Short mmCIF file of C-alpha atoms in Angstrom, two decimals:
data_model
loop_
_atom_site.label_atom_id
_atom_site.label_comp_id
_atom_site.label_asym_id
_atom_site.label_seq_id
_atom_site.Cartn_x
_atom_site.Cartn_y
_atom_site.Cartn_z
CA MET P 211 132.46 121.11 105.96
CA LYS P 212 130.58 121.43 102.08
CA VAL P 213 129.38 118.43 100.73
CA LYS P 214 127.09 118.53 97.24
CA VAL P 215 124.01 116.01 97.82
CA LEU P 216 121.94 115.14 94.95
CA TYR P 217 118.36 113.41 94.84
CA PHE P 218 116.65 111.21 92.58
CA ALA P 219 113.39 109.72 91.16
CA SER P 220 110.61 109.53 93.50
CA LEU P 221 112.77 110.94 96.26
CA ARG P 222 113.79 114.21 93.97
CA GLU P 223 110.29 114.49 93.60
CA ALA P 224 109.62 114.07 97.37
CA VAL P 225 112.07 116.71 98.58
CA GLY P 226 111.36 119.05 95.54
CA CYS P 227 114.84 119.36 95.26
CA ALA P 228 117.72 117.35 92.59
CA SER P 229 120.55 119.18 93.74
CA GLU P 230 122.20 121.29 96.24
CA ASP P 231 125.40 122.49 98.09
CA LEU P 232 125.23 122.04 101.78
CA ASP P 233 127.50 122.82 104.64
CA VAL P 234 126.92 120.03 107.07
CA PRO P 235 127.05 120.52 110.81
CA ALA P 236 130.18 119.70 112.85
CA GLU P 237 128.33 116.70 114.42
CA VAL P 238 127.30 114.96 110.94
CA HIS P 239 130.26 112.28 110.03
CA THR P 240 128.41 109.76 108.19
CA LEU P 241 126.11 109.18 105.56
CA GLY P 242 123.23 107.66 108.08
CA ALA P 243 123.87 110.52 109.82
CA LEU P 244 123.27 112.87 107.00
CA ARG P 245 120.50 111.20 106.05
CA ALA P 246 119.04 111.65 109.58
CA PHE P 247 119.70 115.51 109.35
CA LEU P 248 118.17 115.87 106.35
CA ALA P 249 114.92 113.71 107.30
CA ALA P 250 114.13 116.15 110.29
CA ARG P 251 113.67 119.18 107.73
CA GLY P 252 110.15 119.30 107.49
CA GLU P 253 107.37 118.80 104.83
CA GLY P 254 108.93 116.33 102.00
CA TRP P 255 111.93 115.28 103.72
CA GLU P 256 110.41 112.56 105.90
CA ALA P 257 110.83 110.43 102.85
CA LEU P 258 114.32 110.41 103.85
CA GLY P 259 112.76 109.05 107.31
CA VAL P 260 113.47 105.85 109.34
CA GLY P 261 111.78 102.83 107.78
CA ARG P 262 111.67 104.36 104.09
CA ASN P 263 113.60 102.50 101.47
CA VAL P 264 116.35 104.53 100.78
CA ARG P 265 119.59 103.78 99.00
CA ALA P 266 122.81 106.01 98.96
CA ALA P 267 125.90 106.84 97.23
CA LEU P 268 129.25 108.42 98.44
CA ASN P 269 131.10 109.78 95.63
CA GLN P 270 129.36 107.22 92.98
CA GLN P 271 129.83 104.20 94.70
CA MET P 272 126.50 102.74 96.51
CA SER P 273 127.59 102.91 100.15
CA GLY P 274 126.03 102.35 103.38
CA ALA P 275 125.14 104.59 106.41
CA GLU P 276 128.39 103.93 108.23
CA ALA P 277 130.51 105.46 105.45
CA ALA P 278 132.46 108.48 106.49
CA LEU P 279 132.12 111.91 105.13
CA ALA P 280 134.67 114.39 103.92
CA ALA P 281 134.79 117.89 102.81
CA GLY P 282 133.93 117.92 98.68
CA ASP P 283 132.23 114.84 98.83
CA GLU P 284 129.41 114.03 96.45
CA VAL P 285 126.32 112.04 98.25
CA ALA P 286 123.28 111.17 96.74
CA PHE P 287 120.16 109.88 97.97
CA PHE P 288 117.58 107.75 95.72
CA PRO P 289 114.93 104.97 95.77
CA PRO P 290 115.83 101.14 95.13
CA VAL P 291 117.07 101.30 91.28
CA THR P 292 114.68 99.98 88.84
CA GLY P 293 116.53 100.06 85.46
CA GLY P 294 117.28 97.01 83.32
CA MET O 91 138.75 91.07 73.83
CA SER O 92 136.62 93.79 73.88
CA VAL O 93 135.14 94.96 76.96
CA SER O 94 132.95 98.16 76.99
CA VAL O 95 129.78 100.18 78.63
CA SER O 96 127.93 102.75 76.92
CA VAL O 97 124.86 104.83 78.94
CA GLN O 98 123.17 106.32 75.72
CA GLU O 99 119.53 107.92 75.02
CA ALA O 100 120.10 106.17 71.51
CA ASP O 101 118.92 103.17 70.23
CA PHE O 102 121.42 100.67 69.67
CA ASP O 103 121.74 97.50 66.82
CA THR O 104 121.43 94.07 68.75
CA GLY O 105 122.89 91.93 65.71
CA ALA O 106 125.89 94.22 65.31
CA GLU O 107 126.68 94.15 68.96
CA ILE O 108 126.82 90.47 68.91
CA ALA O 109 128.92 90.20 66.23
CA ALA O 110 131.49 92.41 66.95
CA LEU O 111 131.86 90.31 70.59
CA SER O 112 133.33 87.32 68.20
CA ALA O 113 134.75 89.46 65.26
CA GLY O 114 138.51 88.62 65.00
CA GLN O 115 138.40 86.43 68.07
CA PRO O 116 138.13 82.77 66.81
CA GLU O 117 138.66 81.51 70.12
CA VAL O 118 135.01 82.38 70.99
CA GLY O 119 132.47 79.52 70.60
CA ALA O 120 129.47 81.23 72.83
CA VAL O 121 128.16 84.56 72.97
CA ALA O 122 125.06 84.93 75.19
CA SER O 123 123.24 87.87 75.21
CA PHE O 124 119.79 89.64 76.92
CA VAL O 125 117.69 92.54 75.46
CA GLY O 126 115.42 93.83 77.76
CA LEU O 127 112.40 95.91 76.30
CA VAL O 128 109.46 98.14 77.52
CA ARG O 129 106.34 96.31 77.84
CA ASP O 130 103.21 97.89 77.61
CA THR O 131 101.53 96.67 80.68
CA SER O 132 102.88 96.96 84.47
CA GLU O 133 101.10 95.86 87.57
CA GLY O 134 97.95 95.68 86.05
CA SER O 135 97.93 98.93 84.14
CA ASP O 136 98.49 99.85 80.52
CA VAL O 137 101.90 101.45 80.24
CA SER O 138 101.67 104.34 77.46
CA ALA O 139 105.48 105.45 77.66
CA MET O 140 108.34 105.61 80.04
CA THR O 141 111.22 107.60 81.50
CA LEU O 142 114.12 106.48 82.32
CA GLU O 143 116.27 108.52 84.68
CA HIS O 144 119.90 108.37 85.52
CA TYR O 145 122.47 109.30 87.56
CA PRO O 146 125.10 110.64 84.95
CA GLY O 147 128.99 109.89 86.06
CA MET O 148 127.83 107.03 88.71
CA THR O 149 125.93 105.18 86.04
CA GLU O 150 128.91 104.08 83.78
CA GLN O 151 131.26 103.67 86.79
CA ALA O 152 128.43 101.22 88.31
CA LEU O 153 128.03 98.98 85.15
CA GLU O 154 131.89 98.69 84.68
CA ASP O 155 132.29 97.61 88.08
CA ILE O 156 130.01 95.07 87.61
CA VAL O 157 131.64 93.96 84.24
CA ALA O 158 134.36 93.73 86.04
CA GLU O 159 133.14 91.62 88.67
CA ALA O 160 131.87 89.34 86.08
CA MET O 161 135.40 89.12 84.45
CA GLN O 162 137.21 88.42 87.80
CA ARG O 163 134.62 85.27 88.43
CA TRP O 164 134.44 83.70 84.69
CA THR O 165 137.05 83.79 81.98
CA LEU O 166 135.47 85.79 79.26
CA HIS O 167 136.59 86.97 76.04
CA GLY O 168 134.08 89.97 75.65
CA VAL O 169 131.56 92.13 77.40
CA ARG O 170 128.98 94.37 75.79
CA VAL O 171 126.81 96.41 77.94
CA ILE O 172 124.24 99.06 76.88
CA HIS O 173 122.00 101.04 78.88
CA ARG O 174 119.71 103.56 77.52
CA PHE O 175 117.90 106.62 79.35
CA GLY O 176 115.37 109.00 78.43
CA PRO O 177 111.82 108.65 76.82
CA LEU O 178 111.01 105.36 75.62
CA LEU O 179 107.83 103.53 74.29
CA PRO O 180 106.47 100.03 74.64
CA GLY O 181 108.72 97.54 72.55
CA ASP O 182 111.54 99.75 72.83
CA GLN O 183 115.12 98.21 73.47
CA ILE O 184 116.14 99.33 76.99
CA VAL O 185 119.37 97.43 77.54
CA PHE O 186 121.83 94.90 76.07
CA VAL O 187 124.11 92.78 77.62
CA GLY O 188 126.27 90.04 75.67
CA VAL O 189 129.28 88.05 77.08
CA ALA O 190 131.38 86.29 74.73
CA GLY O 191 133.29 83.09 75.89
CA ALA O 192 134.82 79.76 74.76
CA HIS O 193 131.83 77.79 76.09
CA ARG O 194 128.34 78.22 76.92
CA GLY O 195 128.44 77.99 80.73
CA GLU O 196 130.26 81.10 81.28
CA SER O 197 128.76 82.93 78.81
CA PHE O 198 125.19 82.22 80.04
CA GLU O 199 126.10 82.54 83.85
CA ALA O 200 128.02 85.77 83.53
CA CYS O 201 125.52 87.19 81.26
CA ALA O 202 122.60 86.47 83.75
CA PHE O 203 124.98 87.79 86.52
CA ILE O 204 125.39 91.14 85.14
CA MET O 205 121.68 91.48 84.52
CA ASP O 206 120.62 90.53 88.41
CA TYR O 207 123.24 92.76 89.49
CA LEU O 208 122.41 95.68 87.00
CA LYS O 209 118.94 95.18 88.37
CA THR O 210 119.70 96.29 91.67
CA ARG O 211 122.77 98.33 91.42
CA ALA O 212 123.19 100.31 88.30
CA PRO O 213 121.27 103.84 89.20
CA PHE O 214 118.40 103.74 86.59
CA TRP O 215 114.97 104.56 87.60
CA LYS O 216 111.88 103.71 85.46
CA HIS O 217 109.09 106.40 85.48
CA GLU O 218 105.87 105.24 83.18
CA GLU O 219 102.54 106.51 81.99
CA THR O 220 99.78 104.84 82.88
CA PRO O 221 95.81 105.90 82.52
CA GLU O 222 96.01 106.68 86.07
CA GLY O 223 98.80 109.27 85.43
CA GLY O 224 102.85 108.94 86.00
CA ARG O 225 104.17 106.72 88.53
CA TRP O 226 107.56 105.56 89.38
CA VAL O 227 108.14 101.88 89.22
CA ASP O 228 108.50 100.37 92.29
CA ALA O 229 111.76 97.83 93.12
CA ARG O 230 110.89 94.24 92.75
CA GLU O 231 111.78 91.77 95.84
CA SER O 232 112.68 88.87 93.33
CA ASP O 233 115.62 91.41 91.64
CA GLU O 234 116.86 91.58 95.29
CA SER O 235 116.89 87.73 95.86
CA ALA O 236 118.01 87.29 92.17
CA ALA O 237 121.39 89.17 92.93
CA LYS O 238 121.49 87.74 96.08
CA ARG O 239 121.82 84.04 94.51
CA TRP O 240 125.06 85.28 93.28
CA SER O 241 126.09 85.03 97.03
CA GLU O 242 127.00 88.90 97.26
CA GLY O 243 123.91 90.65 97.51
CA TRP O 244 123.29 94.36 98.10
CA ASP O 245 124.31 94.39 101.72
CA ASP O 246 127.85 93.04 101.32
CA ILE O 247 128.11 95.98 98.81
CA GLU O 248 126.78 98.21 101.95
CA GLN O 249 129.30 96.84 104.06
CA ARG O 250 132.13 96.23 101.72
CA ARG O 251 133.34 99.85 101.71
CA MET H 133 103.69 83.96 69.82
CA SER H 134 106.36 82.60 67.59
CA VAL H 135 107.89 79.26 67.58
CA SER H 136 110.03 77.46 65.15
CA VAL H 137 112.65 75.59 64.70
CA SER H 138 115.39 75.42 61.45
CA VAL H 139 117.77 72.94 60.30
CA GLN H 140 119.48 74.76 57.35
CA GLU H 141 123.07 74.95 55.73
CA ALA H 142 122.84 78.77 55.64
CA ASP H 143 124.01 81.11 57.64
CA PHE H 144 121.30 83.25 59.80
CA ASP H 145 120.98 87.42 60.89
CA THR H 146 121.04 87.04 64.72
CA GLY H 147 119.96 90.68 65.10
CA ALA H 148 116.89 90.13 62.84
CA GLU H 149 115.66 86.79 64.49
CA ILE H 150 116.56 88.79 67.93
CA ALA H 151 114.00 91.57 66.89
CA ALA H 152 111.39 88.82 65.26
CA LEU H 153 111.15 87.89 68.80
CA SER H 154 109.51 90.74 70.13
CA ALA H 155 107.96 92.41 67.20
CA GLY H 156 104.47 93.03 67.48
CA GLN H 157 104.28 91.71 71.25
CA PRO H 158 104.75 94.26 73.34
CA GLU H 159 104.11 92.09 76.40
CA VAL H 160 107.62 90.64 75.72
CA GLY H 161 110.32 92.02 77.98
CA ALA H 162 112.98 90.18 77.62
CA VAL H 163 115.02 88.35 75.22
CA ALA H 164 117.85 86.18 75.93
CA SER H 165 119.61 84.46 73.01
CA PHE H 166 122.52 82.17 72.51
CA VAL H 167 124.97 82.10 69.23
CA GLY H 168 127.43 78.97 69.09
CA LEU H 169 130.29 79.47 66.68
CA VAL H 170 133.19 77.20 65.35
CA ARG H 171 136.46 77.71 67.15
CA ASP H 172 139.81 77.59 65.81
CA THR H 173 140.90 75.40 68.63
CA SER H 174 139.72 72.11 70.12
CA GLU H 175 141.27 69.88 72.41
CA GLY H 176 144.83 71.34 71.96
CA SER H 177 144.84 71.14 68.20
CA ASP H 178 144.27 73.78 65.21
CA VAL H 179 140.98 73.22 63.49
CA SER H 180 141.13 74.81 60.31
CA ALA H 181 137.40 73.46 59.15
CA MET H 182 134.38 71.21 60.58
CA THR H 183 131.60 69.69 58.70
CA LEU H 184 128.18 69.09 60.57
CA GLU H 185 126.71 65.73 59.86
CA HIS H 186 122.96 65.47 60.91
CA TYR H 187 120.07 63.04 60.94
CA PRO H 188 117.68 64.86 58.19
CA GLY H 189 113.90 64.27 59.51
CA MET H 190 114.75 63.67 62.69
CA THR H 191 116.65 66.64 63.75
CA GLU H 192 113.88 68.83 63.09
CA GLN H 193 111.59 66.80 65.43
CA ALA H 194 114.27 66.35 67.97
CA LEU H 195 114.34 70.10 68.35
CA GLU H 196 110.74 70.73 68.20
CA ASP H 197 110.46 68.04 70.99
CA ILE H 198 112.94 70.25 72.99
CA VAL H 199 111.32 73.55 72.42
CA ALA H 200 107.98 72.17 73.51
CA GLU H 201 109.31 70.65 76.75
CA ALA H 202 110.71 74.17 77.29
CA MET H 203 107.15 75.65 76.51
CA GLN H 204 105.77 73.64 79.05
CA ARG H 205 108.33 74.35 81.52
CA TRP H 206 107.91 77.99 81.59
CA THR H 207 105.85 80.64 80.58
CA LEU H 208 107.06 81.84 77.00
CA HIS H 209 105.96 84.29 74.45
CA GLY H 210 108.62 82.78 71.45
CA VAL H 211 111.12 80.55 71.04
CA ARG H 212 113.44 80.64 67.73
CA VAL H 213 116.00 77.83 67.23
CA ILE H 214 118.35 77.61 64.02
CA HIS H 215 121.06 75.11 63.62
CA ARG H 216 122.97 74.92 60.67
CA PHE H 217 124.55 71.69 59.05
CA GLY H 218 127.47 71.06 56.23
CA PRO H 219 130.70 72.63 56.08
CA LEU H 220 131.79 75.54 58.42
CA LEU H 221 135.08 77.26 59.00
CA PRO H 222 136.29 78.68 62.44
CA GLY H 223 133.95 82.09 63.30
CA ASP H 224 131.18 80.90 61.61
CA GLN H 225 127.89 80.83 63.34
CA ILE H 226 126.66 76.96 64.20
CA VAL H 227 123.52 77.35 66.32
CA PHE H 228 121.05 80.23 67.51
CA VAL H 229 118.68 79.67 70.27
CA GLY H 230 116.42 82.81 71.23
CA VAL H 231 113.74 82.74 74.17
CA ALA H 232 111.29 86.03 74.56
CA GLY H 233 109.37 86.08 77.93
CA ALA H 234 107.47 88.54 80.04
CA HIS H 235 110.76 88.78 82.32
CA ARG H 236 114.37 87.84 82.16
CA GLY H 237 114.10 84.60 84.54
CA GLU H 238 112.35 82.64 82.48
CA SER H 239 113.88 84.16 78.98
CA PHE H 240 117.44 82.86 80.80
CA GLU H 241 116.30 79.59 81.98
CA ALA H 242 114.82 78.34 79.04
CA CYS H 243 117.37 79.68 76.98
CA ALA H 244 120.18 77.59 78.93
CA PHE H 245 117.66 74.57 78.99
CA ILE H 246 117.44 74.57 75.40
CA MET H 247 120.92 74.40 74.51
CA ASP H 248 121.76 71.85 77.33
CA TYR H 249 119.18 69.56 75.48
CA LEU H 250 120.18 70.30 72.16
CA LYS H 251 123.79 69.22 73.43
CA THR H 252 122.77 65.86 74.29
CA ARG H 253 119.87 65.02 72.08
CA ALA H 254 119.70 66.92 68.72
CA PRO H 255 121.27 64.07 66.28
CA PHE H 256 124.17 66.78 64.76
CA TRP H 257 128.13 65.04 64.83
CA LYS H 258 131.18 67.41 64.49
CA HIS H 259 133.97 66.24 62.17
CA GLU H 260 136.81 68.69 62.53
CA GLU H 261 140.19 69.23 60.04
CA THR H 262 143.32 69.31 62.21
CA PRO H 263 147.24 69.25 61.63
CA GLU H 264 146.75 65.54 62.60
CA GLY H 265 143.92 64.86 60.08
CA GLY H 266 140.02 64.46 60.51
CA ARG H 267 138.47 63.64 63.53
CA TRP H 268 135.14 63.06 65.11
CA VAL H 269 134.58 65.21 68.04
CA ASP H 270 134.19 63.34 71.09
CA ALA H 271 130.81 63.99 73.14
CA ARG H 272 131.80 66.19 76.47
CA GLU H 273 130.96 64.48 79.80
CA SER H 274 129.96 68.36 80.87
CA ASP H 275 127.23 68.22 78.23
CA GLU H 276 125.45 65.60 80.06
CA SER H 277 125.81 66.60 83.37
CA ALA H 278 124.62 70.11 82.52
CA ALA H 279 121.46 68.47 80.46
CA LYS H 280 120.84 66.58 84.11
CA ARG H 281 120.78 69.52 85.72
CA TRP H 282 117.33 70.05 84.28
CA SER H 283 116.31 66.75 86.58
CA GLU H 284 115.34 64.74 83.16
CA GLY H 285 118.58 63.72 81.48
CA TRP H 286 119.15 61.10 78.77
CA ASP H 287 118.36 57.97 80.65
CA ASP H 288 114.61 59.44 81.48
CA ILE H 289 114.31 60.16 78.01
CA GLU H 290 115.34 56.34 76.98
CA GLN H 291 112.90 55.03 79.84
CA ARG H 292 110.25 57.21 78.73
CA ARG H 293 109.04 55.33 76.06
CA MET D 123 110.51 41.56 60.05
CA LYS D 124 111.68 44.20 57.56
CA VAL D 125 113.52 47.23 58.92
CA LYS D 126 115.51 50.34 57.93
CA VAL D 127 118.71 51.04 59.53
CA LEU D 128 120.75 54.05 59.42
CA TYR D 129 124.05 54.66 60.86
CA PHE D 130 125.86 58.28 61.30
CA ALA D 131 129.09 59.65 62.06
CA SER D 132 132.12 57.80 63.51
CA LEU D 133 129.95 54.57 63.46
CA ARG D 134 128.99 55.14 59.79
CA GLU D 135 132.71 54.96 59.37
CA ALA D 136 133.45 52.12 61.60
CA VAL D 137 130.64 49.90 59.76
CA GLY D 138 131.36 51.03 56.12
CA CYS D 139 127.25 51.53 55.78
CA ALA D 140 125.12 54.52 55.61
CA SER D 141 121.93 53.10 55.33
CA GLU D 142 120.46 49.48 54.75
CA ASP D 143 117.37 47.89 54.23
CA LEU D 144 117.55 44.54 56.64
CA ASP D 145 115.33 41.39 57.08
CA VAL D 146 115.54 41.06 60.99
CA PRO D 147 115.63 37.40 62.43
CA ALA D 148 112.31 36.24 64.25
CA GLU D 149 114.17 36.48 67.59
CA VAL D 150 115.19 40.28 67.11
CA HIS D 151 112.32 42.00 68.99
CA THR D 152 114.26 45.08 70.54
CA LEU D 153 116.70 47.65 69.51
CA GLY D 154 118.94 46.19 71.90
CA ALA D 155 118.93 42.78 70.02
CA LEU D 156 119.33 44.19 66.81
CA ARG D 157 122.12 45.80 67.96
CA ALA D 158 123.80 42.71 69.61
CA PHE D 159 122.61 41.27 65.97
CA LEU D 160 124.85 43.80 64.38
CA ALA D 161 127.97 43.85 66.29
CA ALA D 162 128.09 40.07 65.78
CA ARG D 163 128.62 40.67 61.94
CA GLY D 164 132.41 40.96 62.43
CA GLU D 165 135.24 43.69 61.25
CA GLY D 166 133.99 47.10 62.01
CA TRP D 167 130.46 46.02 63.64
CA GLU D 168 132.54 45.49 66.83
CA ALA D 169 131.59 49.20 67.13
CA LEU D 170 128.07 48.11 68.02
CA GLY D 171 129.31 45.80 70.78
CA VAL D 172 128.89 45.99 74.73
CA GLY D 173 130.36 48.81 76.25
CA ARG D 174 130.84 51.08 73.34
CA ASN D 175 129.08 54.52 73.66
CA VAL D 176 126.41 53.94 71.11
CA ARG D 177 122.86 55.99 71.01
CA ALA D 178 119.71 54.52 69.12
CA ALA D 179 116.76 56.02 67.70
CA LEU D 180 113.59 54.61 66.83
CA ASN D 181 111.43 56.07 63.85
CA GLN D 182 113.64 59.39 64.50
CA GLN D 183 112.88 59.30 68.46
CA MET D 184 115.83 58.79 70.65
CA SER D 185 114.93 55.33 72.14
CA GLY D 186 116.44 52.86 74.58
CA ALA D 187 117.51 49.11 74.16
CA GLU D 188 114.53 47.81 75.31
CA ALA D 189 112.38 49.66 72.83
CA ALA D 190 110.37 46.97 70.74
CA LEU D 191 110.71 46.73 66.89
CA ALA D 192 107.71 46.58 64.23
CA ALA D 193 107.69 45.79 60.57
CA GLY D 194 108.76 49.07 58.55
CA ASP D 195 110.77 50.63 61.71
CA GLU D 196 113.30 53.40 60.98
CA VAL D 197 116.30 52.51 63.43
CA ALA D 198 119.40 54.68 63.24
CA PHE D 199 122.49 54.01 65.62
CA PHE D 200 125.24 56.78 66.18
CA PRO D 201 127.66 57.80 68.72
CA PRO D 202 126.56 60.63 71.33
CA VAL D 203 125.88 64.20 69.57
CA THR D 204 127.95 66.73 69.41
CA GLY D 205 125.92 69.18 67.66
CA GLY D 206 125.40 72.78 69.27
#
C-alpha cells in the first residue's frame, strides 16, 4: 500500500526528510503503526519514538494513532504546532 | 455575512479588515479582533528574526474548520482570519482574527476561541533566530489548557475521527 | 507604554489606533481590540439615528479609572479607549477599546473587562430615533451581570467610597 | 449649604432641568437624603423617588446613597448608563 508521508519543522530536521512516497508493509494499518515502523528506521528516526511529543495528520486532518490508513493517503508527522 | 480565511506571506491592513467586517451590515454592533505580533524576546533570549513554517493545503482547511466550529457555537455576522508564513521580524504582524456580532459577548468569546484553537490545531511552526543560534519554538502547555477550556481540547479531536 | 482615553464627537481610525498600541514596543505580542457600532435595530424597532449624551468632565475620569483598574489587574503594555458622543447613524463607530500585552490571555481579558465596566460605569446615555418616536435606551440587565463576573460590580463601587 | 446638581438623559427630561445651584436644607447630609428631598418637589420629580432606578455621582465619582455632602459639591443624578 502506497502512501505519501510529510515531515515538518523540528521533526523534518531530525529525520532529514521533508516528504517521501512510501510502500507501507502489509501489517501497518494505522497511523500509530506507521509511526512505530518509521521510528525503527534508526538514526534520527527515534524522534518519532514512544514518549516523543508527535502530532499527526491524515489527509490534512489532525488524527490520532488509531486512524486507519488507506492506499493513496497523505500522512504528516510534526511537533505540536506553535503558530498564532 | 462574510467569512474568510487567508494564509499568506504578505502583511495585512488591520483597519481595513475590521471595517470590512461590519461594512454593509448595520445589524453588526460589535467587532472584536486580535493581532498577534513577533516579539523581540522569547524564553529569555533576544529574537532577531523568525520564520513561520506551515503545512500548505492543510493550513487553510484547519482554519476554516475552526471558524466553522465558532459559527456553530455563536451567532456571528462575520469572521476573518489571516495567518502569515515565511520570514518575519520583531514587531511584524503574524495573525489577525476579527469577529463581527450583534453584541459584544459573542464577538469577544468567538475571537478568543478561534485564537485558542488556532494555537493548538493550525499547522504552523515558529523557528526563531537568537544569539545562541536558530531554534524551534516549543509548544506552550498554557496553550493546550487554553484550548481545553472550551471543553473540546486536542484529545477530543484526535478521538473524533 | 501608552495609555490614553478620549471622549470626542469625531470618528476614529481603528487601524491607526491598533498600530499605535504596539509601535516601538517589540515586547508586545498581542493586541486585542473592540469596536462598538450603532445598530439599525433595537428592541424590535428600526433605528434611524442615535444621539449619545454624556456627562462632560466625569466621562474622561470614569474611563481613566476603569483603565487604571485594568492595569492593576493585568500586566499590560498599552491601553487606548475612545468613546464618541453626539449624533450618530447606524453603522457609525461608537467606542474603541484596544489593549496591548505580551501574550493574548491578558490582552483579551483586559479588553473585555474594560468594555464590561464601561457599559455600567461610564456616564453615557443613548437616545434613539425609531418610527415610534425618540426614546432613551434602557440599561440591560445582562450588562450588570457581565460587569459582576469580574467580581467587583456596581454595588461594590457604591460601597467603596 | 450650597451644591450644584446636574440631571442627565431621561431623568433630565422628567424633571425638566439640566442643572441647578441649590441651597440644601441643614438636615440633608447625604446623597440619599438629597434625592428624597428632590423627589418631594412634585410633578416630574417623582422620577427620583423610591423604587426608581437612579444612579448618582458625587464630584464626578459614582457614589451611593450614604455618601456625605459638603458645601460646593457637584452632584449628578441619572438613569443607569447605556454607552459603549
